[in-house]
Amino acid sequence: MSYNILSQDLLEDNSHLYRHCRRPVLHWSFRFPNILKEIKHFDADVLCLQEVQEDHYGTEIRPSLESLGYHCEYKMRTGRKPDGCAICFKHSKFSLLSVNPVEFYRPGIPLLDRDNVGLVLLLQPKIPCAASPAICVANTHLLYNPRRGDIKLTQLAMLLAEISSVAHQKDGSFCPIIMCGDFNSVPGSPLYSFIKEGKLNYEGLAIGKVSGQEQSSRGQRILSIPIWPPNLGISQNCVYEGQQVPKVEKTDCDLTQTQQEKTEALVTAEKLSSSLQHHFSLSSVYSHYLPDSGIPEVTTCHSRSARTVDYIFYSAEKEAVPGHQGTEVALVGGLKLLARLSLLTEQDLWTVNGLPNENNSSDHLPLLAKFRLEL
Ligand code: KL2
């Protein structure tokens, strides 16, 4: 499950977004029992929660989830807004291999002056009689500011670099990945397409066009090339510098001239090209439009907007092998999507007074998927 549960502080800071709501439904004491009831009802093995407010996490959220059998990990935002991302998993289903928090704030880098965070866990499924790979679960809440696509893309690159490092297996491949969260970007936007396609040519792209939240980009800067400075230590392939190039055991002078020239040419080409890449093959659990009518699904709805900004992406390995009969096709080492919880349209939600309402106590809906791990 991926669920932005709407931090009470943010609700109160942005109260103009919730004028359509009856006052009592906005109180935390009303909202939390509803959210908990929903979580309990859906009974997911893994929860990726966003906007988890620190005080509520300590006093209510964590204790309640622990009593439902979850182990909880939490990463609070840096700076003054006391909310963050949590990943909770059923300890009957997984054991915890590693916890990897990611801070997108970097004091030395002017571009990275925002306090958003991510959290990446490596989980070992507890499957009897089978050797299962670990699975990598990532959760984030990217910057909201519709105009700052430059920051959003860099935050995403930082999360992808951490996922690469965590999901990287001894044989050089990646274990199955689930990347969830609130990306503050809409389907079909450049940021979204980059996640799905694994590449993005951003030449001439206005920073306000990256997330697709706003139409107009008049007077806006275009993305610089490269988007983030080299001292971030993340390549245009979204991996930590030093991770992508296999370690050369020999010293420089042992390299032939041509090898050295080739390496330098590659480095230069990468520096100058206005293109980003990542190494995963990620699918989206949701297709963002109702199959029959083509009406958009929404994951968030309040008085200013109703749209999809939350996602569950997963690695469905494309590698196909013939089944026993020679006709079937199986997926190897990936996740197979078995089911998902339906989303709603904006119109559906306004028939129940938008969000939050009496029953749905966030301004987001929960996203929920069921996967089979292909061994
Ligand atoms: O869009 V959100 O809501 O994913 O549901 O992410 C941000 C916004 C969240 C964390 O920063 O707070 C909300 N106008 C509307 N919403 C805002 C604004 C704003 N100016 N600032 C923050 N948020």
Short mmCIF file of N, CA and C in Angstrom, two decimals, residues 2 50 179-189 191-192 195 284-286 288 299 308-313 367:
data_model
loop_
_atom_site.label_atom_id
_atom_site.label_comp_id
_atom_site.label_asym_id
_atom_site.label_seq_id
_atom_site.Cartn_x
_atom_site.Cartn_y
_atom_site.Cartn_z
N SER A 2 0.48 2.21 -0.82
CA SER A 2 1.12 3.53 -0.77
C SER A 2 0.02 4.52 -0.40
N GLN A 50 3.21 8.39 3.47
CA GLN A 50 3.83 9.71 3.36
C GLN A 50 3.06 10.69 4.25
N MET A 179 8.80 0.78 -5.99
CA MET A 179 9.06 2.19 -5.67
C MET A 179 7.72 2.91 -5.60
N CYS A 180 7.39 3.37 -4.39
CA CYS A 180 6.08 3.98 -4.15
C CYS A 180 6.24 5.40 -3.70
N GLY A 181 5.14 6.12 -3.76
CA GLY A 181 5.12 7.40 -3.10
C GLY A 181 4.31 8.44 -3.81
N ASP A 182 4.46 9.65 -3.27
CA ASP A 182 3.81 10.83 -3.81
C ASP A 182 4.89 11.59 -4.55
N PHE A 183 4.82 11.54 -5.88
CA PHE A 183 5.88 12.12 -6.72
C PHE A 183 5.55 13.55 -7.15
N ASN A 184 4.42 14.08 -6.71
CA ASN A 184 3.97 15.42 -7.10
C ASN A 184 4.20 15.68 -8.59
N SER A 185 3.85 14.71 -9.40
CA SER A 185 3.99 14.78 -10.86
C SER A 185 2.86 13.96 -11.46
N VAL A 186 2.36 14.39 -12.60
CA VAL A 186 1.18 13.72 -13.16
C VAL A 186 1.56 12.71 -14.25
N PRO A 187 0.66 11.77 -14.54
CA PRO A 187 0.93 10.79 -15.59
C PRO A 187 1.24 11.47 -16.92
N GLY A 188 2.20 10.95 -17.63
CA GLY A 188 2.55 11.51 -18.94
C GLY A 188 3.51 12.68 -18.88
N SER A 189 3.77 13.20 -17.67
CA SER A 189 4.73 14.31 -17.55
C SER A 189 6.14 13.79 -17.83
N LEU A 191 8.72 13.83 -15.91
CA LEU A 191 9.25 13.07 -14.77
C LEU A 191 8.67 11.66 -14.75
N TYR A 192 7.37 11.56 -14.97
CA TYR A 192 6.70 10.26 -15.02
C TYR A 192 7.27 9.40 -16.15
N ILE A 195 10.59 7.84 -15.37
CA ILE A 195 10.52 6.65 -14.52
C ILE A 195 10.16 5.42 -15.35
N SER A 284 3.97 0.67 -13.95
CA SER A 284 3.08 1.29 -12.97
C SER A 284 1.92 0.34 -12.71
N VAL A 285 1.58 0.19 -11.42
CA VAL A 285 0.43 -0.65 -11.06
C VAL A 285 -0.86 -0.10 -11.68
N TYR A 286 -0.98 1.21 -11.69
CA TYR A 286 -2.20 1.83 -12.22
C TYR A 286 -1.96 2.32 -13.65
N HIS A 288 -3.99 4.91 -14.83
CA HIS A 288 -4.32 6.34 -14.70
C HIS A 288 -5.57 6.79 -15.42
N THR A 299 -5.67 10.32 -7.49
CA THR A 299 -5.19 9.81 -6.20
C THR A 299 -5.28 10.87 -5.12
N THR A 308 -3.79 12.50 -10.39
CA THR A 308 -2.90 11.44 -9.93
C THR A 308 -1.52 12.02 -9.68
N VAL A 309 -1.02 11.84 -8.47
CA VAL A 309 0.38 12.19 -8.16
C VAL A 309 1.08 11.06 -7.41
N ASP A 310 0.29 10.04 -6.99
CA ASP A 310 0.84 8.91 -6.21
C ASP A 310 0.94 7.69 -7.12
N TYR A 311 1.95 6.90 -6.87
CA TYR A 311 2.21 5.76 -7.75
C TYR A 311 2.77 4.58 -6.97
N ILE A 312 2.55 3.39 -7.53
CA ILE A 312 3.34 2.21 -7.15
C ILE A 312 4.00 1.73 -8.43
N PHE A 313 5.32 1.84 -8.50
CA PHE A 313 6.07 1.30 -9.63
C PHE A 313 6.72 0.00 -9.17
N LEU A 367 -3.32 3.57 -2.43
CA LEU A 367 -3.06 2.72 -3.61
C LEU A 367 -2.66 1.36 -3.06
#
